[in-house]
mmCIF file of C-alpha atoms in Angstrom:
data_model
loop_
_atom_site.group_PDB
_atom_site.id
_atom_site.type_symbol
_atom_site.label_atom_id
_atom_site.label_comp_id
_atom_site.label_asym_id
_atom_site.label_seq_id
_atom_site.Cartn_x
_atom_site.Cartn_y
_atom_site.Cartn_z
ATOM 1 C CA MET A 1 -13.436 -39.382 -19.332
ATOM 2 C CA ASN A 2 -12.846 -36.821 -22.091
ATOM 3 C CA GLN A 3 -11.602 -33.464 -20.486
ATOM 4 C CA VAL A 4 -12.958 -30.514 -22.459
ATOM 5 C CA VAL A 5 -10.587 -27.598 -21.983
ATOM 6 C CA PHE A 6 -11.224 -23.845 -22.866
ATOM 7 C CA THR A 7 -9.388 -20.631 -23.215
ATOM 8 C CA GLY A 8 -11.630 -17.338 -23.272
ATOM 9 C CA PHE A 9 -13.765 -18.208 -20.154
ATOM 10 C CA PRO A 10 -15.777 -16.325 -18.928
ATOM 11 C CA GLY A 11 -16.320 -14.548 -22.264
ATOM 12 C CA PHE A 12 -19.828 -14.867 -23.689
ATOM 13 C CA ILE A 13 -19.130 -17.707 -26.317
ATOM 14 C CA ALA A 14 -16.717 -19.580 -24.031
ATOM 15 C CA SER A 15 -19.272 -19.400 -21.125
ATOM 16 C CA GLN A 16 -22.190 -20.667 -23.429
ATOM 17 C CA LEU A 17 -20.110 -23.504 -24.917
ATOM 18 C CA ILE A 18 -19.163 -24.560 -21.301
ATOM 19 C CA GLN A 19 -22.833 -24.501 -20.281
ATOM 20 C CA LYS A 20 -23.800 -26.677 -23.259
ATOM 21 C CA HIS A 21 -21.066 -29.162 -22.373
ATOM 22 C CA ALA A 22 -22.083 -29.124 -18.744
ATOM 23 C CA GLN A 23 -25.645 -29.928 -19.721
ATOM 24 C CA GLN A 24 -24.134 -33.223 -21.131
ATOM 25 C CA ASN A 25 -22.289 -33.850 -17.776
ATOM 26 C CA GLU A 26 -18.857 -33.584 -19.359
ATOM 27 C CA SER A 27 -15.678 -33.020 -17.384
ATOM 28 C CA ILE A 28 -14.634 -29.319 -18.034
ATOM 29 C CA SER A 29 -11.581 -27.236 -17.366
ATOM 30 C CA ALA A 30 -11.020 -23.453 -18.256
ATOM 31 C CA ILE A 31 -7.713 -21.754 -18.379
ATOM 32 C CA ILE A 32 -8.343 -18.181 -16.935
ATOM 33 C CA LEU A 33 -6.433 -15.081 -16.186
ATOM 34 C CA SER A 34 -5.926 -14.490 -12.560
ATOM 35 C CA SER A 35 -7.531 -10.984 -12.973
ATOM 36 C CA GLU A 36 -10.648 -12.779 -14.187
ATOM 37 C CA ARG A 37 -10.788 -15.374 -11.274
ATOM 38 C CA SER A 38 -13.744 -13.593 -9.448
ATOM 39 C CA LYS A 39 -15.821 -13.295 -12.427
ATOM 40 C CA ALA A 40 -14.943 -16.663 -13.669
ATOM 41 C CA GLU A 41 -16.039 -18.226 -10.241
ATOM 42 C CA LYS A 42 -19.265 -16.568 -10.278
ATOM 43 C CA GLU A 43 -19.947 -17.769 -13.887
ATOM 44 C CA ALA A 44 -18.818 -21.197 -13.209
ATOM 45 C CA GLN A 45 -20.974 -21.391 -10.026
ATOM 46 C CA ARG A 46 -24.105 -20.185 -12.069
ATOM 47 C CA ILE A 47 -23.534 -22.770 -14.716
ATOM 48 C CA GLN A 48 -22.940 -25.588 -12.160
ATOM 49 C CA LYS A 49 -26.176 -24.449 -10.392
ATOM 50 C CA GLU A 50 -28.332 -24.518 -13.505
ATOM 51 C CA THR A 51 -26.970 -27.717 -14.870
ATOM 52 C CA ASN A 52 -26.085 -29.760 -11.858
ATOM 53 C CA CYS A 53 -22.788 -30.514 -13.618
ATOM 54 C CA PRO A 54 -19.552 -31.578 -11.688
ATOM 55 C CA THR A 55 -17.182 -28.875 -10.694
ATOM 56 C CA ILE A 56 -15.750 -26.772 -13.403
ATOM 57 C CA LYS A 57 -12.024 -26.849 -13.002
ATOM 58 C CA LEU A 58 -10.529 -23.276 -13.125
ATOM 59 C CA ILE A 59 -6.979 -23.186 -14.006
ATOM 60 C CA GLU A 60 -4.892 -19.917 -13.776
ATOM 61 C CA GLY A 61 -2.770 -19.114 -16.805
ATOM 62 C CA ASP A 62 -1.974 -16.576 -19.603
ATOM 63 C CA ILE A 63 -1.900 -17.539 -23.229
ATOM 64 C CA THR A 64 0.677 -14.768 -23.938
ATOM 65 C CA LYS A 65 3.249 -16.817 -21.781
ATOM 66 C CA ALA A 66 5.260 -19.853 -22.754
ATOM 67 C CA GLY A 67 3.528 -22.944 -21.553
ATOM 68 C CA LEU A 68 0.277 -20.918 -21.217
ATOM 69 C CA GLY A 69 1.756 -19.639 -17.760
ATOM 70 C CA LEU A 70 0.588 -22.860 -16.237
ATOM 71 C CA THR A 71 2.149 -24.269 -13.038
ATOM 72 C CA ASP A 72 3.943 -27.638 -13.428
ATOM 73 C CA SER A 73 1.117 -29.532 -11.586
ATOM 74 C CA ASP A 74 -1.660 -28.060 -13.946
ATOM 75 C CA THR A 75 0.432 -28.864 -16.942
ATOM 76 C CA ALA A 76 0.816 -32.426 -15.689
ATOM 77 C CA TYR A 77 -2.876 -32.563 -15.038
ATOM 78 C CA LEU A 78 -3.756 -31.638 -18.644
ATOM 79 C CA LYS A 79 -1.264 -33.991 -20.099
ATOM 80 C CA ALA A 80 -2.698 -36.847 -18.116
ATOM 81 C CA GLN A 81 -6.250 -36.252 -19.699
ATOM 82 C CA ARG A 82 -7.885 -37.205 -23.032
ATOM 83 C CA VAL A 83 -8.545 -33.659 -24.132
ATOM 84 C CA THR A 84 -10.770 -31.749 -26.568
ATOM 85 C CA PHE A 85 -9.055 -28.279 -26.520
ATOM 86 C CA TRP A 86 -11.085 -25.140 -27.467
ATOM 87 C CA HIS A 87 -9.132 -22.021 -28.103
ATOM 88 C CA LEU A 88 -11.478 -18.905 -27.993
ATOM 89 C CA ALA A 89 -9.181 -16.404 -25.990
ATOM 90 C CA ALA A 90 -8.666 -13.331 -28.195
ATOM 91 C CA ILE A 91 -9.226 -9.559 -28.427
ATOM 92 C CA TYR A 92 -12.300 -9.039 -30.464
ATOM 93 C CA ASP A 93 -12.600 -5.364 -30.363
ATOM 94 C CA LEU A 94 -12.551 -3.869 -33.874
ATOM 95 C CA ALA A 95 -10.852 -0.723 -32.509
ATOM 96 C CA VAL A 96 -8.003 -2.738 -30.743
ATOM 97 C CA PRO A 97 -4.456 -1.273 -31.023
ATOM 98 C CA ARG A 98 -2.067 -3.476 -33.140
ATOM 99 C CA ASP A 99 0.424 -4.371 -30.499
ATOM 100 C CA LEU A 100 -2.270 -5.535 -28.015
ATOM 101 C CA ALA A 101 -3.930 -7.580 -30.792
ATOM 102 C CA TRP A 102 -0.630 -9.251 -31.974
ATOM 103 C CA LYS A 103 0.339 -10.081 -28.413
ATOM 104 C CA VAL A 104 -2.913 -11.815 -27.613
ATOM 105 C CA ASN A 105 -4.307 -13.079 -31.012
ATOM 106 C CA VAL A 106 -1.215 -14.168 -32.709
ATOM 107 C CA GLU A 107 1.480 -14.914 -30.079
ATOM 108 C CA GLY A 108 -1.040 -16.218 -27.729
ATOM 109 C CA THR A 109 -2.334 -18.681 -30.485
ATOM 110 C CA ARG A 110 1.313 -19.580 -31.150
ATOM 111 C CA ASN A 111 1.670 -20.475 -27.613
ATOM 112 C CA VAL A 112 -1.538 -22.472 -27.525
ATOM 113 C CA ASN A 113 -0.485 -24.430 -30.667
ATOM 114 C CA THR A 114 2.876 -25.250 -28.969
ATOM 115 C CA PHE A 115 1.022 -26.446 -25.914
ATOM 116 C CA ILE A 116 -1.617 -28.710 -27.546
ATOM 117 C CA LYS A 117 1.184 -30.328 -29.608
ATOM 118 C CA GLU A 118 2.687 -31.624 -26.320
ATOM 119 C CA LEU A 119 -0.579 -33.097 -25.094
ATOM 120 C CA PRO A 120 -0.215 -36.858 -25.708
ATOM 121 C CA ASN A 121 -4.040 -37.482 -25.663
ATOM 122 C CA LEU A 122 -5.374 -34.723 -27.741
ATOM 123 C CA GLU A 123 -8.766 -35.782 -29.296
ATOM 124 C CA ARG A 124 -9.546 -32.501 -31.079
ATOM 125 C CA TYR A 125 -8.210 -28.994 -31.323
ATOM 126 C CA VAL A 126 -11.110 -26.439 -32.075
ATOM 127 C CA TYR A 127 -9.897 -22.952 -32.939
ATOM 128 C CA PHE A 128 -12.279 -20.146 -33.266
ATOM 129 C CA SER A 129 -11.178 -17.833 -35.988
ATOM 130 C CA THR A 130 -13.449 -15.332 -37.851
ATOM 131 C CA ALA A 131 -14.967 -15.194 -41.462
ATOM 132 C CA TYR A 132 -13.536 -11.906 -41.496
ATOM 133 C CA VAL A 133 -9.880 -13.014 -42.042
ATOM 134 C CA ALA A 134 -10.829 -12.317 -45.684
ATOM 135 C CA GLY A 135 -9.887 -8.619 -44.939
ATOM 136 C CA ASN A 136 -10.897 -6.367 -47.955
ATOM 137 C CA ARG A 137 -11.227 -9.224 -50.305
ATOM 138 C CA GLU A 138 -14.471 -9.218 -52.267
ATOM 139 C CA GLY A 139 -16.580 -11.572 -54.136
ATOM 140 C CA THR A 140 -17.078 -15.327 -52.863
ATOM 141 C CA ILE A 141 -14.843 -16.320 -49.918
ATOM 142 C CA TYR A 142 -14.200 -20.071 -49.693
ATOM 143 C CA GLU A 143 -13.859 -22.017 -46.660
ATOM 144 C CA GLY A 144 -10.746 -23.735 -48.064
ATOM 145 C CA GLN A 145 -9.088 -20.511 -48.981
ATOM 146 C CA LEU A 146 -6.840 -18.594 -46.616
ATOM 147 C CA SER A 147 -5.367 -15.997 -49.027
ATOM 148 C CA ARG A 148 -3.688 -12.796 -47.782
ATOM 149 C CA PRO A 149 -5.798 -9.807 -48.859
ATOM 150 C CA GLU A 150 -4.381 -6.575 -50.061
ATOM 151 C CA ALA A 151 -5.449 -4.849 -46.762
ATOM 152 C CA PHE A 152 -7.414 -5.493 -43.719
ATOM 153 C CA LYS A 153 -10.181 -3.242 -42.338
ATOM 154 C CA ASN A 154 -8.663 -3.280 -38.782
ATOM 155 C CA TYR A 155 -6.060 -4.904 -36.721
ATOM 156 C CA TYR A 156 -8.645 -7.458 -35.297
ATOM 157 C CA GLU A 157 -8.959 -8.983 -38.741
ATOM 158 C CA GLU A 158 -5.256 -8.755 -39.410
ATOM 159 C CA THR A 159 -4.121 -10.668 -36.281
ATOM 160 C CA LYS A 160 -6.974 -13.214 -36.631
ATOM 161 C CA PHE A 161 -5.703 -13.925 -40.177
ATOM 162 C CA GLU A 162 -2.136 -14.323 -38.977
ATOM 163 C CA ALA A 163 -3.337 -16.456 -36.056
ATOM 164 C CA GLU A 164 -5.381 -18.752 -38.419
ATOM 165 C CA LEU A 165 -2.393 -19.294 -40.613
ATOM 166 C CA LEU A 166 -0.513 -20.747 -37.531
ATOM 167 C CA VAL A 167 -3.430 -23.089 -36.754
ATOM 168 C CA ASP A 168 -3.830 -24.007 -40.467
ATOM 169 C CA GLU A 169 -0.223 -25.036 -40.536
ATOM 170 C CA ILE A 170 -0.440 -27.521 -37.478
ATOM 171 C CA LYS A 171 -3.621 -29.243 -39.070
ATOM 172 C CA LYS A 172 -0.904 -31.391 -40.680
ATOM 173 C CA SER A 173 0.026 -32.881 -37.454
ATOM 174 C CA VAL A 174 -2.973 -32.557 -34.996
ATOM 175 C CA SER A 175 -6.589 -33.299 -35.294
ATOM 176 C CA ALA A 176 -7.917 -29.706 -35.662
ATOM 177 C CA THR A 177 -11.143 -27.892 -36.808
ATOM 178 C CA ILE A 178 -11.106 -24.227 -37.530
ATOM 179 C CA ILE A 179 -14.470 -22.300 -37.011
ATOM 180 C CA ARG A 180 -15.061 -19.159 -38.781
ATOM 181 C CA PRO A 181 -18.162 -17.548 -37.375
ATOM 182 C CA GLY A 182 -19.791 -14.489 -38.976
ATOM 183 C CA ILE A 183 -20.900 -11.463 -36.746
ATOM 184 C CA VAL A 184 -22.262 -13.162 -33.692
ATOM 185 C CA ARG A 185 -25.476 -11.760 -32.060
ATOM 186 C CA GLY A 186 -27.639 -12.902 -29.224
ATOM 187 C CA HIS A 187 -29.759 -15.998 -28.971
ATOM 188 C CA SER A 188 -32.359 -16.168 -31.915
ATOM 189 C CA ILE A 189 -35.205 -17.014 -29.587
ATOM 190 C CA THR A 190 -34.463 -15.185 -26.287
ATOM 191 C CA GLY A 191 -32.371 -12.377 -27.741
ATOM 192 C CA GLU A 192 -29.902 -13.046 -24.728
ATOM 193 C CA THR A 193 -26.340 -11.826 -25.085
ATOM 194 C CA ILE A 194 -23.797 -10.119 -22.748
ATOM 195 C CA LYS A 195 -22.524 -7.301 -24.671
ATOM 196 C CA PHE A 196 -23.899 -4.874 -27.212
ATOM 197 C CA ASP A 197 -21.377 -4.512 -29.870
ATOM 198 C CA GLY A 198 -21.337 -5.512 -33.763
ATOM 199 C CA PRO A 199 -24.915 -5.113 -35.035
ATOM 200 C CA TYR A 200 -25.943 -3.619 -31.683
ATOM 201 C CA PHE A 201 -24.026 -0.431 -32.594
ATOM 202 C CA PHE A 202 -26.773 0.376 -35.010
ATOM 203 C CA LEU A 203 -29.448 -0.225 -32.266
ATOM 204 C CA ASN A 204 -27.377 2.225 -30.092
ATOM 205 C CA LEU A 205 -27.462 4.789 -32.995
ATOM 206 C CA ILE A 206 -31.097 4.499 -33.567
ATOM 207 C CA ASP A 207 -31.989 4.633 -29.945
ATOM 208 C CA ARG A 208 -30.072 7.740 -29.509
ATOM 209 C CA VAL A 209 -31.362 9.672 -32.456
ATOM 210 C CA LYS A 210 -34.944 8.476 -32.420
ATOM 211 C CA PHE A 211 -36.036 11.800 -31.049
ATOM 212 C CA LEU A 212 -35.413 13.248 -34.560
ATOM 213 C CA PRO A 213 -38.256 13.942 -36.912
ATOM 214 C CA PHE A 214 -36.702 11.021 -39.079
ATOM 215 C CA ILE A 215 -33.872 8.620 -39.031
ATOM 216 C CA PRO A 216 -31.914 8.564 -42.225
ATOM 217 C CA PHE A 217 -30.029 5.528 -43.871
ATOM 218 C CA VAL A 218 -26.219 5.731 -43.441
ATOM 219 C CA GLY A 219 -24.760 6.117 -46.744
ATOM 220 C CA ARG A 220 -25.893 4.046 -49.581
ATOM 221 C CA SER A 221 -25.163 0.263 -49.681
ATOM 222 C CA THR A 222 -25.788 -2.780 -51.991
ATOM 223 C CA SER A 223 -23.715 -4.978 -49.733
ATOM 224 C CA TYR A 224 -25.028 -7.837 -47.495
ATOM 225 C CA ILE A 225 -24.173 -8.330 -43.694
ATOM 226 C CA ASN A 226 -23.676 -11.647 -42.325
ATOM 227 C CA VAL A 227 -24.858 -11.928 -38.719
ATOM 228 C CA VAL A 228 -25.453 -15.215 -36.983
ATOM 229 C CA PRO A 229 -27.164 -16.045 -33.680
ATOM 230 C CA ILE A 230 -25.157 -17.431 -30.735
ATOM 231 C CA ASP A 231 -27.469 -20.469 -30.519
ATOM 232 C CA TYR A 232 -26.399 -21.720 -34.139
ATOM 233 C CA ILE A 233 -22.791 -21.058 -33.329
ATOM 234 C CA LEU A 234 -22.894 -23.249 -30.185
ATOM 235 C CA GLU A 235 -24.975 -26.145 -31.596
ATOM 236 C CA ALA A 236 -22.882 -26.274 -34.912
ATOM 237 C CA SER A 237 -19.473 -26.034 -33.327
ATOM 238 C CA ILE A 238 -20.172 -28.677 -30.610
ATOM 239 C CA TYR A 239 -21.444 -31.004 -33.219
ATOM 240 C CA LEU A 240 -18.499 -30.371 -35.421
ATOM 241 C CA SER A 241 -15.913 -30.846 -32.542
ATOM 242 C CA LYS A 242 -17.309 -34.390 -32.256
ATOM 243 C CA LEU A 243 -17.681 -35.232 -35.782
ATOM 244 C CA GLU A 244 -14.774 -37.141 -37.394
ATOM 245 C CA ALA A 245 -15.331 -35.866 -40.856
ATOM 246 C CA ALA A 246 -14.657 -32.226 -39.536
ATOM 247 C CA THR A 247 -11.052 -33.047 -38.618
ATOM 248 C CA GLY A 248 -8.595 -30.844 -40.777
ATOM 249 C CA GLN A 249 -11.494 -28.690 -41.957
ATOM 250 C CA THR A 250 -12.128 -25.030 -41.956
ATOM 251 C CA VAL A 251 -15.854 -24.218 -41.663
ATOM 252 C CA HIS A 252 -17.864 -20.971 -42.162
ATOM 253 C CA LEU A 253 -20.437 -20.737 -39.582
ATOM 254 C CA THR A 254 -22.024 -17.794 -41.385
ATOM 255 C CA ASP A 255 -25.639 -17.156 -42.613
ATOM 256 C CA PRO A 256 -26.104 -19.035 -46.063
ATOM 257 C CA ASN A 257 -28.959 -16.581 -46.699
ATOM 258 C CA PRO A 258 -27.823 -13.102 -45.483
ATOM 259 C CA HIS A 259 -29.808 -9.942 -45.914
ATOM 260 C CA PRO A 260 -28.821 -6.667 -47.516
ATOM 261 C CA VAL A 261 -27.354 -4.162 -45.209
ATOM 262 C CA GLU A 262 -30.124 -1.649 -45.999
ATOM 263 C CA GLU A 263 -32.908 -4.273 -45.364
ATOM 264 C CA VAL A 264 -31.465 -5.089 -41.973
ATOM 265 C CA TYR A 265 -31.024 -1.305 -40.995
ATOM 266 C CA ARG A 266 -34.706 -0.737 -42.107
ATOM 267 C CA SER A 267 -35.916 -3.644 -40.020
ATOM 268 C CA MET A 268 -33.970 -2.193 -37.031
ATOM 269 C CA VAL A 269 -35.504 1.390 -37.399
ATOM 270 C CA GLN A 270 -38.868 0.001 -37.720
ATOM 271 C CA SER A 271 -38.552 -2.304 -34.783
ATOM 272 C CA MET A 272 -37.027 0.487 -32.560
ATOM 273 C CA THR A 273 -39.347 3.424 -33.694
ATOM 274 C CA GLY A 274 -42.338 1.898 -35.683
ATOM 275 C CA LYS A 275 -41.189 3.976 -38.659
ATOM 276 C CA ASN A 276 -39.196 3.503 -41.855
ATOM 277 C CA PRO A 277 -35.890 5.424 -42.230
ATOM 278 C CA LYS A 278 -36.118 8.174 -44.447
ATOM 279 C CA GLY A 279 -33.268 10.249 -46.370
ATOM 280 C CA ARG A 280 -29.699 9.535 -46.236
ATOM 281 C CA LEU A 281 -26.627 10.734 -44.313
ATOM 282 C CA PRO A 282 -23.631 10.542 -46.660
ATOM 283 C CA HIS A 283 -21.159 7.909 -45.755
ATOM 284 C CA SER A 284 -18.295 10.322 -45.776
ATOM 285 C CA LEU A 285 -20.087 12.580 -43.307
ATOM 286 C CA ALA A 286 -20.925 9.725 -41.035
ATOM 287 C CA LYS A 287 -17.372 8.553 -41.166
ATOM 288 C CA PHE A 288 -16.112 12.016 -40.298
ATOM 289 C CA SER A 289 -18.575 12.342 -37.520
ATOM 290 C CA LEU A 290 -17.470 9.017 -35.882
ATOM 291 C CA SER A 291 -13.864 10.123 -36.157
ATOM 292 C CA ILE A 292 -14.707 12.691 -33.449
ATOM 293 C CA GLY A 293 -14.445 11.006 -30.004
ATOM 294 C CA PRO A 294 -17.306 12.702 -28.157
ATOM 295 C CA VAL A 295 -19.632 12.013 -31.155
ATOM 296 C CA ARG A 296 -18.968 8.346 -31.368
ATOM 297 C CA ARG A 297 -19.117 7.920 -27.689
ATOM 298 C CA GLY A 298 -22.390 9.841 -27.576
ATOM 299 C CA LEU A 299 -23.792 7.634 -30.227
ATOM 300 C CA GLY A 300 -22.293 4.503 -28.931
ATOM 301 C CA VAL A 301 -20.898 3.374 -32.225
ATOM 302 C CA GLU A 302 -17.291 2.413 -33.136
ATOM 303 C CA LYS A 303 -16.057 4.105 -36.364
ATOM 304 C CA GLU A 304 -14.672 0.895 -37.782
ATOM 305 C CA THR A 305 -18.309 -0.495 -37.920
ATOM 306 C CA LEU A 306 -18.935 1.718 -41.090
ATOM 307 C CA ASP A 307 -16.314 -0.196 -42.966
ATOM 308 C CA TYR A 308 -18.741 -3.249 -43.129
ATOM 309 C CA LEU A 309 -21.593 -1.431 -44.509
ATOM 310 C CA THR A 310 -20.020 -1.113 -48.045
ATOM 311 C CA TRP A 311 -17.883 -4.161 -48.140
ATOM 312 C CA SER A 312 -19.164 -6.704 -50.805
ATOM 313 C CA ALA A 313 -18.377 -10.284 -50.178
ATOM 314 C CA ASP A 314 -20.254 -13.503 -49.548
ATOM 315 C CA PHE A 315 -19.253 -16.614 -47.629
ATOM 316 C CA ASP A 316 -19.458 -19.915 -49.259
ATOM 317 C CA THR A 317 -20.816 -22.480 -46.784
ATOM 318 C CA GLN A 318 -20.273 -25.925 -48.619
ATOM 319 C CA ASN A 319 -18.227 -27.314 -46.020
ATOM 320 C CA ALA A 320 -20.728 -26.277 -43.221
ATOM 321 C CA GLU A 321 -23.727 -27.690 -45.264
ATOM 322 C CA ARG A 322 -22.000 -30.866 -45.943
ATOM 323 C CA LEU A 323 -20.769 -31.486 -42.516
ATOM 324 C CA LEU A 324 -23.885 -30.506 -40.720
ATOM 325 C CA ALA A 325 -26.281 -32.402 -43.153
ATOM 326 C CA GLY A 326 -28.770 -34.635 -41.187
ATOM 327 C CA SER A 327 -27.984 -32.781 -37.913
ATOM 328 C CA GLY A 328 -31.022 -30.516 -38.112
ATOM 329 C CA ILE A 329 -28.791 -27.469 -37.074
ATOM 330 C CA ARG A 330 -29.732 -24.332 -39.159
ATOM 331 C CA CYS A 331 -29.102 -20.728 -38.927
ATOM 332 C CA ALA A 332 -32.207 -18.671 -37.865
ATOM 333 C CA ASP A 333 -33.162 -15.907 -40.202
ATOM 334 C CA PHE A 334 -31.925 -12.533 -39.009
ATOM 335 C CA LEU A 335 -34.991 -10.514 -39.809
ATOM 336 C CA ASP A 336 -37.402 -13.166 -38.649
ATOM 337 C CA SER A 337 -35.617 -13.172 -35.270
ATOM 338 C CA MET A 338 -35.009 -9.432 -35.069
ATOM 339 C CA PRO A 339 -37.987 -8.824 -32.541
ATOM 340 C CA ALA A 340 -36.117 -11.022 -29.930
ATOM 341 C CA MET A 341 -32.788 -9.152 -30.469
ATOM 342 C CA VAL A 342 -34.634 -5.704 -30.079
ATOM 343 C CA ARG A 343 -36.634 -6.816 -26.974
ATOM 344 C CA PHE A 344 -33.505 -7.835 -25.185
ATOM 345 C CA TYR A 345 -31.719 -4.722 -26.177
ATOM 346 C CA ASN A 346 -34.442 -2.493 -24.896
ATOM 347 C CA LEU A 347 -34.550 -4.292 -21.632
ATOM 348 C CA TYR A 348 -30.888 -3.809 -21.014
ATOM 349 C CA LYS A 349 -29.722 -0.816 -22.953
ATOM 350 C CA LYS A 350 -29.321 1.317 -19.843
ATOM 351 C CA ASP A 351 -27.212 -1.321 -18.029
ATOM 352 C CA LYS A 352 -23.708 -0.077 -18.591
ATOM 353 C CA SER A 353 -22.388 -3.640 -18.084
ATOM 354 C CA PHE A 354 -23.758 -4.452 -21.550
ATOM 355 C CA GLN A 355 -22.290 -1.412 -23.426
ATOM 356 C CA ILE A 356 -18.896 -1.567 -24.953
ATOM 357 C CA THR A 357 -16.427 1.148 -23.912
ATOM 358 C CA ILE A 358 -16.014 3.451 -26.993
ATOM 359 C CA THR A 359 -12.619 5.132 -27.075
#
């Protein structure tokens, strides 16, 4: 039987992918940090209870160490299996310091690459990158391109770019598929997520200033924002992991029909308050305000978020459309599914476990 192996568990996307595989009664292993064992055990038990799947094998390790920090017996176990290896472990925080991001995202991926090349029965290596390896490049971003931009908006983007370079190189010698998601949000129907980051920062902002007579737009933008629901990411990436034609491919799992930033913001304000935004807060003033720690913590918004409001680029999805043709897998419209996102947010916005720590 094929063994499906994950890094990044019990993170949100890895957990959801494991649950999907468990529903198909597949044999699953997850390489976890020892510090995450308690949380991972609870999540694995939940998945097993809901799916009646076999035991999810939890293997303690650390991708920042040689050999992924695995014991000899765990290494031997994985080498004896026919393996589909999913690498999702990374630091996703836009405000991450460079040293930490480099250690986990780049050196961690280098170690994973070395490890999977030593697996004698590797079926597929699925690496989760991000569409934002594009950095500050503008215009159309193609799936087949991995060009170094003049600059990156943050160290998350920079280190994911460097990591993707490493994976792109080994596509010559192993069966690999690189997934580049857009900004991931909760489920398009249920709204379910486990953390309020990315587009949820704007819901935080709106919720915390809704007592004002009116809520202004933040700056002026003609840009589009690319936000995709987790269910699209799950269905598409699992389908691609089993599709022979996806071998050696880099795929944008982005919204082929994104909406303008201001249209999305307007919809959020309407959904949260029943009113339209009015007036404008200058972008420079917003950026200055969020450079002040107590202000950004009070509003629940990372200052790096503003960089995406005025960035003008669109993601080509020709590979995704070609490979997913006939599968019935499509990206739900952001505005159409906004009510589910807002409902879930309002249910759990006071639960601190959903909120990201703003430094």
